[in-house]
mmCIF file of C-alpha atoms in Angstrom:
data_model
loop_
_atom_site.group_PDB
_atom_site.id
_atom_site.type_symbol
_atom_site.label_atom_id
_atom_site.label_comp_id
_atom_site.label_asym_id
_atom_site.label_seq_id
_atom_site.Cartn_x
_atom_site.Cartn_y
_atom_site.Cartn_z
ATOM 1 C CA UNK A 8 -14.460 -3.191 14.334
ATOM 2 C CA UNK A 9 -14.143 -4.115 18.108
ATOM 3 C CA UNK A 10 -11.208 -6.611 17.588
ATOM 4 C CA UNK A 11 -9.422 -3.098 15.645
ATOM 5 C CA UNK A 12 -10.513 -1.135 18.256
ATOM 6 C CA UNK A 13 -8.717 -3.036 20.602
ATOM 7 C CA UNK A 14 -5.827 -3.423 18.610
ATOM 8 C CA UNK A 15 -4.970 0.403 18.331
ATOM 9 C CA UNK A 16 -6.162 0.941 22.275
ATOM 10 C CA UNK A 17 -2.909 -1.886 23.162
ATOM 11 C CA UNK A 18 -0.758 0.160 21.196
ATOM 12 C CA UNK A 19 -1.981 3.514 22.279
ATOM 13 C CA UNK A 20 -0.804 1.927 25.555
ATOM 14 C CA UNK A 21 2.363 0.674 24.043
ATOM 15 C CA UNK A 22 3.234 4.442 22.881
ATOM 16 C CA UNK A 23 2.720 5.288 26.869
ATOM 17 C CA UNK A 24 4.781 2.342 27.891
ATOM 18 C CA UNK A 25 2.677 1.371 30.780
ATOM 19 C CA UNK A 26 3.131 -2.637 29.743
ATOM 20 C CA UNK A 27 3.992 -4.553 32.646
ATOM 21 C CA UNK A 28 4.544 -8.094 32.674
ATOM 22 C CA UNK A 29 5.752 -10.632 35.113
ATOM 23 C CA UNK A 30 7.341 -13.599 33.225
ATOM 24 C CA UNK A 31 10.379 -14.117 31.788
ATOM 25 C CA UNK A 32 10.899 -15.569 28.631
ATOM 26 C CA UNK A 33 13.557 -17.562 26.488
ATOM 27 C CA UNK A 34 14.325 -15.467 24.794
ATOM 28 C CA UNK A 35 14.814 -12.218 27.314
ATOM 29 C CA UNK A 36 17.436 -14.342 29.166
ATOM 30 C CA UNK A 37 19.181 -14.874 25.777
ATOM 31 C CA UNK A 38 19.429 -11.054 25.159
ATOM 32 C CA UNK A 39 20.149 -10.478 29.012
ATOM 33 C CA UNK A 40 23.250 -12.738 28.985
ATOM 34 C CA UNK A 41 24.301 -10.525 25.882
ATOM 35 C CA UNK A 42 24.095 -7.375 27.030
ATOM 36 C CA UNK A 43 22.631 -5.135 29.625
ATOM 37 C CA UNK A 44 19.059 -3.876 28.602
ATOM 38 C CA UNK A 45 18.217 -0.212 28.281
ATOM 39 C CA UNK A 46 14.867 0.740 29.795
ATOM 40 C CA UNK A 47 13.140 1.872 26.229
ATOM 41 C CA UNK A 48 12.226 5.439 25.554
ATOM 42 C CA UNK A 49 10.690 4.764 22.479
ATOM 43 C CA UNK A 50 8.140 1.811 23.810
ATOM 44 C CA UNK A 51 5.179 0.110 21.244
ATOM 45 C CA UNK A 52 4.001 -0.445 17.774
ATOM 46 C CA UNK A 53 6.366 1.671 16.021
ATOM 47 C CA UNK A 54 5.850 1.735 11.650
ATOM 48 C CA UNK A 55 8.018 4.850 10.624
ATOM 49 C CA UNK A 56 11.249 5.634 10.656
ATOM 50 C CA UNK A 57 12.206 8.383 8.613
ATOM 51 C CA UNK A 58 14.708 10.956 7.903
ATOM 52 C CA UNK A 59 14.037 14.453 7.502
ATOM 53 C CA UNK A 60 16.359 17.875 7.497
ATOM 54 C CA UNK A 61 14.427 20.488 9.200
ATOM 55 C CA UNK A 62 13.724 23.884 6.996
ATOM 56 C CA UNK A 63 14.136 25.874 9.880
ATOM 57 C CA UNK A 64 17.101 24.575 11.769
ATOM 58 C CA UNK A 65 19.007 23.183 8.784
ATOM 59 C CA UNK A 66 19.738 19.840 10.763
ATOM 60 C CA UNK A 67 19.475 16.229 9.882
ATOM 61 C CA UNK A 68 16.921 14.551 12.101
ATOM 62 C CA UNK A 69 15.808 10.684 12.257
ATOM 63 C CA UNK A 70 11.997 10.868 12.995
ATOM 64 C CA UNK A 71 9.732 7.858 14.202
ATOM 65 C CA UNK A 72 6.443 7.255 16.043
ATOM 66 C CA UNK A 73 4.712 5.270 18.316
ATOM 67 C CA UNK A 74 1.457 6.980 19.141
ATOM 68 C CA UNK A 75 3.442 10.521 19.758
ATOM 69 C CA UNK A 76 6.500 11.372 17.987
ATOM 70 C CA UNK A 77 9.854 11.743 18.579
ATOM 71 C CA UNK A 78 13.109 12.633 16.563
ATOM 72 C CA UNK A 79 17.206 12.478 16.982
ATOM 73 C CA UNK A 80 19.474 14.710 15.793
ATOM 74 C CA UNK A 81 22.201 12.757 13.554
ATOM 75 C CA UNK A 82 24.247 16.187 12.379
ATOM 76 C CA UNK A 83 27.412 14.917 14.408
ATOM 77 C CA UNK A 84 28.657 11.489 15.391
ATOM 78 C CA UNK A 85 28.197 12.067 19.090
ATOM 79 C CA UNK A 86 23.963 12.721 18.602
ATOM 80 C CA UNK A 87 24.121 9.865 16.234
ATOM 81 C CA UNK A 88 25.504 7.231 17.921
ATOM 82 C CA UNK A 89 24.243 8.180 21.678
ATOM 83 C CA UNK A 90 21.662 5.585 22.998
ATOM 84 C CA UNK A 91 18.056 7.139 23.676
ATOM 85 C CA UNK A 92 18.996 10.967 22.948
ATOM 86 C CA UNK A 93 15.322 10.986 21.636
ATOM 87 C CA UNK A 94 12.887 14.852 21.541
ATOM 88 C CA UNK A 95 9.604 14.529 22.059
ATOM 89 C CA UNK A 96 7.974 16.304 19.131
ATOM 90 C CA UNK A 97 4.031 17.969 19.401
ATOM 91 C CA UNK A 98 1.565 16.225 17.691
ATOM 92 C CA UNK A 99 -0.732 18.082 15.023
ATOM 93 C CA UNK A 100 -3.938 19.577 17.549
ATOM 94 C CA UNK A 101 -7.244 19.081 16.696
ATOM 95 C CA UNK A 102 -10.225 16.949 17.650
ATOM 96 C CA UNK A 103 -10.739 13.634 19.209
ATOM 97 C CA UNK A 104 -10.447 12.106 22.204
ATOM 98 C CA UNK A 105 -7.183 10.833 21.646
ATOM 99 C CA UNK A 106 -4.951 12.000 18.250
ATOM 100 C CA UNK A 107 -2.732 8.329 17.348
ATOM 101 C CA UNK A 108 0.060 9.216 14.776
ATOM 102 C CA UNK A 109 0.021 6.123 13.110
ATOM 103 C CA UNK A 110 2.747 6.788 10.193
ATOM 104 C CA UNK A 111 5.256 9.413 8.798
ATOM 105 C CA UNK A 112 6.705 10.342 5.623
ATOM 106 C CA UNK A 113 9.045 13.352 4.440
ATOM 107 C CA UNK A 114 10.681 14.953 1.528
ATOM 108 C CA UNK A 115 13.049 17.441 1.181
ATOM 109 C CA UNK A 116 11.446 20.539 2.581
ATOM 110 C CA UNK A 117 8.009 18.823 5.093
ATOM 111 C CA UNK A 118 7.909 16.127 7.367
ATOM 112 C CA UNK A 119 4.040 14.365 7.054
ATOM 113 C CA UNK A 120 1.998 13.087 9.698
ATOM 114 C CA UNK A 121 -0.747 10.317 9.470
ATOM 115 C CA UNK A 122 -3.362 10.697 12.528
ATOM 116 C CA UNK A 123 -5.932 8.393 13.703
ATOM 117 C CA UNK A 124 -8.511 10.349 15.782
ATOM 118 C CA UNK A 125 -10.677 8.457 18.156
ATOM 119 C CA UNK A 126 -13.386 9.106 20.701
ATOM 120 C CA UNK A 127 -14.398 7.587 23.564
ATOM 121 C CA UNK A 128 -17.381 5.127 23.142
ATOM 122 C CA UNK A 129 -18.598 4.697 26.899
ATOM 123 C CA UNK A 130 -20.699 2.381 25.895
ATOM 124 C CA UNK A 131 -18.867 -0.282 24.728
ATOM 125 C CA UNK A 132 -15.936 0.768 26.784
ATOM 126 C CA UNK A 133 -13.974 1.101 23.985
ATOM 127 C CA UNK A 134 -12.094 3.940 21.676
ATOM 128 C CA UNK A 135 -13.703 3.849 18.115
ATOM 129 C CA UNK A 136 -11.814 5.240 15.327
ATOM 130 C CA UNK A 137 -13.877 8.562 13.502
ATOM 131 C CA UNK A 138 -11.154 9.190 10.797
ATOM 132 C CA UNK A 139 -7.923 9.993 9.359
ATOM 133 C CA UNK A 140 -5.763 13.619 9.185
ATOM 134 C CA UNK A 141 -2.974 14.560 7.156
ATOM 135 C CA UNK A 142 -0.573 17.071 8.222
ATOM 136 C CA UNK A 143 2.971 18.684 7.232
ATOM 137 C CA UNK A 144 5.367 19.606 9.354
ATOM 138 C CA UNK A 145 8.061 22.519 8.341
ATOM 139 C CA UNK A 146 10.192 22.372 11.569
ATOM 140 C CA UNK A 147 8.062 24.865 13.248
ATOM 141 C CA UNK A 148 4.316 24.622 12.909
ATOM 142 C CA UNK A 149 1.434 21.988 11.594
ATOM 143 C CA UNK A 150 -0.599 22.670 8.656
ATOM 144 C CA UNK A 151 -3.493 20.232 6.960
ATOM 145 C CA UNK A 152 -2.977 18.664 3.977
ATOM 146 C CA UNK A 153 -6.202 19.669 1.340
ATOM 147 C CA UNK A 154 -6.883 17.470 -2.147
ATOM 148 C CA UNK A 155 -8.893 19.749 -4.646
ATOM 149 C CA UNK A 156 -9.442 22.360 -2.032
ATOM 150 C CA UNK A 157 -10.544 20.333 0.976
ATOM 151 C CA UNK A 158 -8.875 18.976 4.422
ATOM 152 C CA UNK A 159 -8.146 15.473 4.694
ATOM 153 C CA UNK A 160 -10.008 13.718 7.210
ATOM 154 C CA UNK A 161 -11.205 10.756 6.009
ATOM 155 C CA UNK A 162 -12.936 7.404 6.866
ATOM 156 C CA UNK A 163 -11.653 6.022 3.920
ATOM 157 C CA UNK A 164 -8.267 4.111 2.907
ATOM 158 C CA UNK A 165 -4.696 6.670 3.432
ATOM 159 C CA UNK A 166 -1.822 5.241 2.853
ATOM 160 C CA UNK A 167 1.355 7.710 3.177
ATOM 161 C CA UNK A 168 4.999 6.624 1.909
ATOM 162 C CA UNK A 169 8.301 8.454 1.096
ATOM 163 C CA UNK A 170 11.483 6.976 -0.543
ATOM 164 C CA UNK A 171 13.290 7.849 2.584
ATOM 165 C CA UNK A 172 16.354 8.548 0.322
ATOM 166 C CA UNK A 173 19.573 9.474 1.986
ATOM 167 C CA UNK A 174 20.422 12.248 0.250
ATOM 168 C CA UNK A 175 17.988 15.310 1.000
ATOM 169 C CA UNK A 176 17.506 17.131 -2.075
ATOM 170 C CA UNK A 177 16.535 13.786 -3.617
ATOM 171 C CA UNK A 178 13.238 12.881 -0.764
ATOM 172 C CA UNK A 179 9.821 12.627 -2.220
ATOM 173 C CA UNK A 180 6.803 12.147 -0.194
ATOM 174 C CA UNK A 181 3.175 10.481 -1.452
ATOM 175 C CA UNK A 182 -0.642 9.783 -1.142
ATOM 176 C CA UNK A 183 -2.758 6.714 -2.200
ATOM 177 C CA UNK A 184 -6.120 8.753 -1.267
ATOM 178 C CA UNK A 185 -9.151 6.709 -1.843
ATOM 179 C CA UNK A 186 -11.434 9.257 -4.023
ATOM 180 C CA UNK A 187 -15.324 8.652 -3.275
ATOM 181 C CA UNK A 188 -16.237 10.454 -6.325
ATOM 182 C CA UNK A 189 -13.975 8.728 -8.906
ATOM 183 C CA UNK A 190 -14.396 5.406 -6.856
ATOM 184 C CA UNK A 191 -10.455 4.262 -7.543
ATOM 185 C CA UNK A 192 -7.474 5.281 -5.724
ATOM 186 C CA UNK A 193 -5.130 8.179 -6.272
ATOM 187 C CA UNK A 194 -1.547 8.472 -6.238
ATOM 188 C CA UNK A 195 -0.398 12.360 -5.495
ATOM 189 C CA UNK A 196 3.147 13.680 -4.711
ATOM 190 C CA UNK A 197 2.736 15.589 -1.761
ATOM 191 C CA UNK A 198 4.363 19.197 -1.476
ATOM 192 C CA UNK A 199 3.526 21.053 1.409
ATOM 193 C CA UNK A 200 -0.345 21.224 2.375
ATOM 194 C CA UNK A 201 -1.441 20.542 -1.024
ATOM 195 C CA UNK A 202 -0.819 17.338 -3.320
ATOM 196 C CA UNK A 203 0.124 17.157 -6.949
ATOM 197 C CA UNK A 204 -2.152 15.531 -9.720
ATOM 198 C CA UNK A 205 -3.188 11.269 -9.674
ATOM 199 C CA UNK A 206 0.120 10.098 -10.440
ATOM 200 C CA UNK A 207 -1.121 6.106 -10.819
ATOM 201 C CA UNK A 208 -2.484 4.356 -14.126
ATOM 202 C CA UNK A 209 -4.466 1.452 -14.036
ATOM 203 C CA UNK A 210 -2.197 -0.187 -17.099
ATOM 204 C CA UNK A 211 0.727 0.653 -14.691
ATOM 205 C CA UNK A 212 3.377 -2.039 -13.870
ATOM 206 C CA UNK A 213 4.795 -2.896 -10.959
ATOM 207 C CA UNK A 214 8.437 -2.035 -10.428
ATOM 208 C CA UNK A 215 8.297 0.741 -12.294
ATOM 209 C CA UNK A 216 8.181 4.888 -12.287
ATOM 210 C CA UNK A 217 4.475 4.851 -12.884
ATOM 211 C CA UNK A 218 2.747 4.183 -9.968
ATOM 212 C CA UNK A 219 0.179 1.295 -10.186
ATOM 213 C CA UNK A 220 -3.151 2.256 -7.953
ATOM 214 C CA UNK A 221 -2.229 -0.343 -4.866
ATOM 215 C CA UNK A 222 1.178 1.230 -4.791
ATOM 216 C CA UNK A 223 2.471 1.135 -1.022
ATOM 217 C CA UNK A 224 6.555 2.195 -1.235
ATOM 218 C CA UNK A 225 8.944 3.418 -3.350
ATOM 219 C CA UNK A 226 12.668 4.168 -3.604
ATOM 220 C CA UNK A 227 14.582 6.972 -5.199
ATOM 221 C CA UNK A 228 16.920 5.439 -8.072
ATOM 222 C CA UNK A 229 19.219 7.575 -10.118
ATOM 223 C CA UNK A 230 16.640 10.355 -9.301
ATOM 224 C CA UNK A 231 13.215 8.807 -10.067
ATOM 225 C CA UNK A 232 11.081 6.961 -7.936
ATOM 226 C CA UNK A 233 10.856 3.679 -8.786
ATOM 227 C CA UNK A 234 7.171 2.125 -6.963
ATOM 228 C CA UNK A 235 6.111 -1.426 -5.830
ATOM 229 C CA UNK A 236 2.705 -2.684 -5.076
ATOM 230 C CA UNK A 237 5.032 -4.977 -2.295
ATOM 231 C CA UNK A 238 5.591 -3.561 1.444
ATOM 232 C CA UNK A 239 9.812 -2.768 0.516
ATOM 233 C CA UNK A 240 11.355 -1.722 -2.185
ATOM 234 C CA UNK A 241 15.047 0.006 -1.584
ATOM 235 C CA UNK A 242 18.931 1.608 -3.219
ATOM 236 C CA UNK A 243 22.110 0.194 -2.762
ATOM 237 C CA UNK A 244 24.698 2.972 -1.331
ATOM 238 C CA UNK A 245 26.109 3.404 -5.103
ATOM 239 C CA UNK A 246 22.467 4.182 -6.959
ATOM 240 C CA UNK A 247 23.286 1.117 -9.271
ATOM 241 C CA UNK A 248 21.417 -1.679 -7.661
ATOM 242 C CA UNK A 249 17.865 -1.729 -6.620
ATOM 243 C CA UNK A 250 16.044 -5.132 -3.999
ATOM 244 C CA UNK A 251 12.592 -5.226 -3.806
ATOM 245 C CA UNK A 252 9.812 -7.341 -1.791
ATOM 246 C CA UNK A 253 6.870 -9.681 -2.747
ATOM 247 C CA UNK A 254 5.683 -11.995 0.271
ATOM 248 C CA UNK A 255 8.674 -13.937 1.077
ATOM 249 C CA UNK A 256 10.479 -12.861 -1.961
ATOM 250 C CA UNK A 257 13.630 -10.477 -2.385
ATOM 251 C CA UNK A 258 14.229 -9.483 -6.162
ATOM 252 C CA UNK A 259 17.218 -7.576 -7.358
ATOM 253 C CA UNK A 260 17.569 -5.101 -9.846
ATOM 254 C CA UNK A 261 21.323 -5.514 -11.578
ATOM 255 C CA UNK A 262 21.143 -1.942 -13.810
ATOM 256 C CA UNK A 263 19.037 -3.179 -16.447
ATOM 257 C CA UNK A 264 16.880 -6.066 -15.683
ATOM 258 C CA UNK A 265 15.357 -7.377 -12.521
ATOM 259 C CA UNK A 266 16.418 -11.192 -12.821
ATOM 260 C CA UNK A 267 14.183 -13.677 -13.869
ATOM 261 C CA UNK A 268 14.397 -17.475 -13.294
ATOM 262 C CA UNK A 269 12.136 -19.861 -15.022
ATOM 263 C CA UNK A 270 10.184 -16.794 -16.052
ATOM 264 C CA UNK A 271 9.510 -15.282 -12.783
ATOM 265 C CA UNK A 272 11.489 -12.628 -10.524
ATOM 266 C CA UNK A 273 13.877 -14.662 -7.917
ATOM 267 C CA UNK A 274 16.575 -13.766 -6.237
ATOM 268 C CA UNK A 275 16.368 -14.872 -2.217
ATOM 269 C CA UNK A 276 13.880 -16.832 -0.475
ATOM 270 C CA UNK A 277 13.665 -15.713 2.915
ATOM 271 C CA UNK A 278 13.637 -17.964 5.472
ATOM 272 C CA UNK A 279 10.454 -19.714 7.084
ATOM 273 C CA UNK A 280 8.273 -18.380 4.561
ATOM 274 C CA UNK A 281 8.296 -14.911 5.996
ATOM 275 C CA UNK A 282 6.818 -12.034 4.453
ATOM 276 C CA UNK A 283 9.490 -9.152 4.144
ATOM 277 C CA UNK A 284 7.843 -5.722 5.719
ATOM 278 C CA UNK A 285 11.015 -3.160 5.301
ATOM 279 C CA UNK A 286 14.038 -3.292 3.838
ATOM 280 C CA UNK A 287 17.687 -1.274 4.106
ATOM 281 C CA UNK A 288 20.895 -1.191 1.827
ATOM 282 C CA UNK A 289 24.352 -1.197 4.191
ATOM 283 C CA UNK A 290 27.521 -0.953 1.724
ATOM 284 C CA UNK A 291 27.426 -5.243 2.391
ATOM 285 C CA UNK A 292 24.629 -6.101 3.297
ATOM 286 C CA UNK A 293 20.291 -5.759 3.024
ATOM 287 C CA UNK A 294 19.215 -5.502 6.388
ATOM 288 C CA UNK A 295 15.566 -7.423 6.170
ATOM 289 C CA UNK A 296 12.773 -6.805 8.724
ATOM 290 C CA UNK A 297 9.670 -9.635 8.521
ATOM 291 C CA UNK A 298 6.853 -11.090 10.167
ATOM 292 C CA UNK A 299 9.129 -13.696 11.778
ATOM 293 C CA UNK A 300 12.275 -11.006 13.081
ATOM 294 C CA UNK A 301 15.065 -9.488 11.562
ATOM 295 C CA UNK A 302 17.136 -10.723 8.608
ATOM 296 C CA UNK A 303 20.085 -10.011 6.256
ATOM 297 C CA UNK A 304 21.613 -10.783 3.030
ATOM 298 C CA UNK A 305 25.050 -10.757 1.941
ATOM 299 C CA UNK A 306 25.904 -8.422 -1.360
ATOM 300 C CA UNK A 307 28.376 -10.210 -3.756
ATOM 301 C CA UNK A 308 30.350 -7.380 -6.083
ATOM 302 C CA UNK A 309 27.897 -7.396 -8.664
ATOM 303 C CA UNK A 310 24.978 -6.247 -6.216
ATOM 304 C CA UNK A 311 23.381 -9.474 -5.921
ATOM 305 C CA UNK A 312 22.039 -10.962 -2.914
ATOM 306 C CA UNK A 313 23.918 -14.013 -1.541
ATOM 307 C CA UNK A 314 21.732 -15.667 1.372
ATOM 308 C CA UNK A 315 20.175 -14.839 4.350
ATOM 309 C CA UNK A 316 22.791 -15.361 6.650
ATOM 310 C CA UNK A 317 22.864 -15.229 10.603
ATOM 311 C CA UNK A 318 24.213 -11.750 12.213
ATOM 312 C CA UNK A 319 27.823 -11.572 13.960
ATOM 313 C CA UNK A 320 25.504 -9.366 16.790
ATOM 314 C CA UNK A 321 22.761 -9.782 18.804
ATOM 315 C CA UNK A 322 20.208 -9.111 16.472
ATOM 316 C CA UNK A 323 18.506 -12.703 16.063
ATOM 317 C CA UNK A 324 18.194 -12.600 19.572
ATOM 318 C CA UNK A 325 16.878 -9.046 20.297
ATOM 319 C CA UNK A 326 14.444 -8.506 17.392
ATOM 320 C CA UNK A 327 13.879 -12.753 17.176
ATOM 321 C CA UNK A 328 11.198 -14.669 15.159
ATOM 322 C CA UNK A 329 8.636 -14.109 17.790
ATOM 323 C CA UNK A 330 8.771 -10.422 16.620
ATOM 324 C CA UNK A 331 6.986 -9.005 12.897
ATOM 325 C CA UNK A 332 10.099 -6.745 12.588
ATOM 326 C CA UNK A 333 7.995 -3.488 10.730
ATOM 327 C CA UNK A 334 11.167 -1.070 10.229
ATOM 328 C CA UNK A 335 14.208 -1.557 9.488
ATOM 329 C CA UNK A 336 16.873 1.345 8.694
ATOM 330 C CA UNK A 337 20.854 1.777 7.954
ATOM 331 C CA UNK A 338 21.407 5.591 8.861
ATOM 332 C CA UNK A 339 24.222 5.527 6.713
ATOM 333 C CA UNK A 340 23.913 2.907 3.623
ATOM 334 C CA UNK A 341 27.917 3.817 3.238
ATOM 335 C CA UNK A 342 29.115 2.223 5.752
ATOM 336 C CA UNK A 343 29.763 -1.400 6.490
ATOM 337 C CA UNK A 344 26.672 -3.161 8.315
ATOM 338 C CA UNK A 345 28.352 -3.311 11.734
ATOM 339 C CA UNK A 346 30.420 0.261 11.276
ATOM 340 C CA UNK A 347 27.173 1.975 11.028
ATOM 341 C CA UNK A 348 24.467 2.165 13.337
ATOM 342 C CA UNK A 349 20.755 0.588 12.234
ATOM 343 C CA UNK A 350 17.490 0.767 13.445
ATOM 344 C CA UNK A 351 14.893 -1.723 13.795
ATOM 345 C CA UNK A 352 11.643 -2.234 15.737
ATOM 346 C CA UNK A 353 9.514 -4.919 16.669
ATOM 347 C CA UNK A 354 5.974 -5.536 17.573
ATOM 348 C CA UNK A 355 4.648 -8.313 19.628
ATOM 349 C CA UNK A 356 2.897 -10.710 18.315
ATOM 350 C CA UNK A 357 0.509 -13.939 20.071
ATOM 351 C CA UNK A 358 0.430 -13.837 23.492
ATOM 352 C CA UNK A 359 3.371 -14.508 26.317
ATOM 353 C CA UNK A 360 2.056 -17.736 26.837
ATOM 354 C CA UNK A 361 2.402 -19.150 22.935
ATOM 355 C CA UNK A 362 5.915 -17.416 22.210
ATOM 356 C CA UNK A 363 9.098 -16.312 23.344
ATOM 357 C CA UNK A 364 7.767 -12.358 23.192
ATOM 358 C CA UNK A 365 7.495 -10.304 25.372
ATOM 359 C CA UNK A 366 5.393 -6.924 25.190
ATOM 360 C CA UNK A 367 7.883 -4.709 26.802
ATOM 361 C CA UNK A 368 10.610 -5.309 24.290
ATOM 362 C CA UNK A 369 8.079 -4.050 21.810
ATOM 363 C CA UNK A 370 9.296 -0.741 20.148
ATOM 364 C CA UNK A 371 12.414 1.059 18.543
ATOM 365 C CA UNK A 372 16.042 -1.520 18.713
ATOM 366 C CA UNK A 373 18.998 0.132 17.966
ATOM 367 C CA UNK A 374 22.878 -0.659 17.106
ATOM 368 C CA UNK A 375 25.836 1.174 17.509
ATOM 369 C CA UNK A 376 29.299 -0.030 16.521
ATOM 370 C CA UNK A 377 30.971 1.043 19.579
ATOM 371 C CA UNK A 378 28.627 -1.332 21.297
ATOM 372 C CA UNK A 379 28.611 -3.909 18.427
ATOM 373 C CA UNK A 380 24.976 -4.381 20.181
ATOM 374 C CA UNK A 381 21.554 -4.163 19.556
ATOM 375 C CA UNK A 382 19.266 -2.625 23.066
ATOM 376 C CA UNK A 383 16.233 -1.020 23.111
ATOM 377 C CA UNK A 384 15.787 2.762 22.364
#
């Protein structure tokens, strides 16, 4: 519990970017020589990025979190491509010493909030974690989530996930709520404060519309959900192709069949051993993120994955192997990889003095193709 503890008081102080560190690494005098550093606005351990339309303004927003929460407007090129350009957003109220947004999700109407609350243990000079909220967001106020009637703060296991599908009307938000009572996990589709019936069966396979009960992701294909019991699963641009994770695995769906060799799924192996975290369809390529930096793969004409193949920018450099590389996201899976802009993040892992990290890159990367340059957000 203490080693946790301290692990979500760093990056409580990650989200108010008061790192400071003296050294200089490798690896920072790589990116330097590349390109000018922005200071970050978005600074720490970042796990969402999501898109969400607001009900109330009608505009397309790109949402993430580090602690607090922030979004960018991406109606119009000029808000999309601008460096930074990044709203504050007010967190959900309620008790707790301190409130952590920990992870977002949204469909086409609500934007959903994970929060951590925490209180102040004097004692042991240390913040101890007393549960877990859920809240939606309509553009203009916070409500509570309730299951059967009642407000979700828990102690027990919440996972929240989305598809994080490009096209609104198609964005479907979910719930793997730990139920005390039943003693097995349930998967609801969230709508609003409440949450539709348990979705998951225990017969359920992976890769599939039915929801198994360790379900984490899931991806909108041809207008289902398709869910994975991996940490990625994600669309091509065209709806025909689907790429999914398992440890250091990326499998691809051709249409009809995710391919097999020798009897199991294959498609890439990712470098190092690496376990994939996130993936991202550009109209070319899969961007990758992992627990040794950011990746891509090459997409031949039939949707398959090539190789894992080194980037034409910055990237290896910026969000390197001395990162785990959470979140990645192509804002527009239309467009060629370096015609679009992407986002990734990064999260710093070991210490300064057994890698090339450093904690103040932690946080949101982005690229924007008049740049042709990853920097931090």
């Amino acid at each position: 519990m203490k080693r946790l503890n301290k692990l979500l008081t760093a990056s409580i102080l990650a989200a108010g970017s008061i790192f400071l560190i003296s050294c200089q690494d490798v690896i920072f005098e790589e990116i330097r020589k590349e390109v000018k550093l922005e200071d970050a606005q978005i600074a720490g351990d970042v796990r969402s990025i999501v898109r969400y339309k607001e009900a109330s303004s009608g505009k397309e927003y790109i949402y993430v979190q580090n602690g607090n929460l922030f979004k960018k407007c991406t109606d119009t090129k000029e808000d999309a491509e601008t460096l930074h350009n990044w709203q504050k957003v007010s967190k959900p109220s309620g008790s707790g010493d301190i409130r952590f947004c920990n992870k977002l999700a949204a469909d086409s109407s609500y934007l959903y909030a994970q929060i951590v609350t925490l209180k102040n243990d004097t004692d042991e000079s240390e913040y101890v974690p007393t549960g877990t909220e859920i809240w939606c967001y309509d553009g203009s106020e916070w409500k509570i989530i309730k299951i059967n009637g009642n407000e979700v703060h828990t102690t027990g296991q919440v996972v929240l996930f989305c598809n994080n599908a490009f096209e609104n009307s198609q964005r479907r938000a979910y719930i793997r709520y730990y139920d005390t009572t039943e003693g097995k996990n349930l998967i609801m589709k969230l709508d609003g404060t409440s949450a539709g019936p348990d979705m998951a069966s225990d017969d359920a396979e992976n890769l599939s519309t039915t929801p198994s009960r360790t379900a984490n992701a899931c991806t909108n294909y041809k207008g289902t959900d398709y869910f994975t019991t991996g940490e990625a699963i994600t669309t091509d641009s065209t709806d025909t192709y689907m790429y999914a994770s398992a440890n250091t695995q990326l499998y691809f769906y051709n249409g009809t069949d995710w391919l097999k060799s020798e009897g199991n799924l294959s498609a890439v192996d990712i470098d190092n051993s690496d376990t994939i975290y996130s993936l991202s369809c550009s109209r070319d390529y899969i961007l990758i993120g992992t627990s040794g930096g950011i990746k891509h793969s090459m997409i031949d004409t039939d949707g398959k994955p090539i190789d894992v193949s080194s980037f034409k920018s910055n990237a290896q450099s910026a969000l390197s192997s001395s990162y785990f590389v959470y979140q990645v996201l192509v804002q527009d899976p239309a467009l060629l990889e370096d015609e679009g802009t992407l986002y990734g993040t990064t999260t710093f892992k070991g210490s300064s003095s057994r890698s090339s990290a450093t904690v103040e890159n932690c946080g949101l990367w982005a690229y924007y193709k008049n740049t042709k340059k990853w920097n931090r957000e």
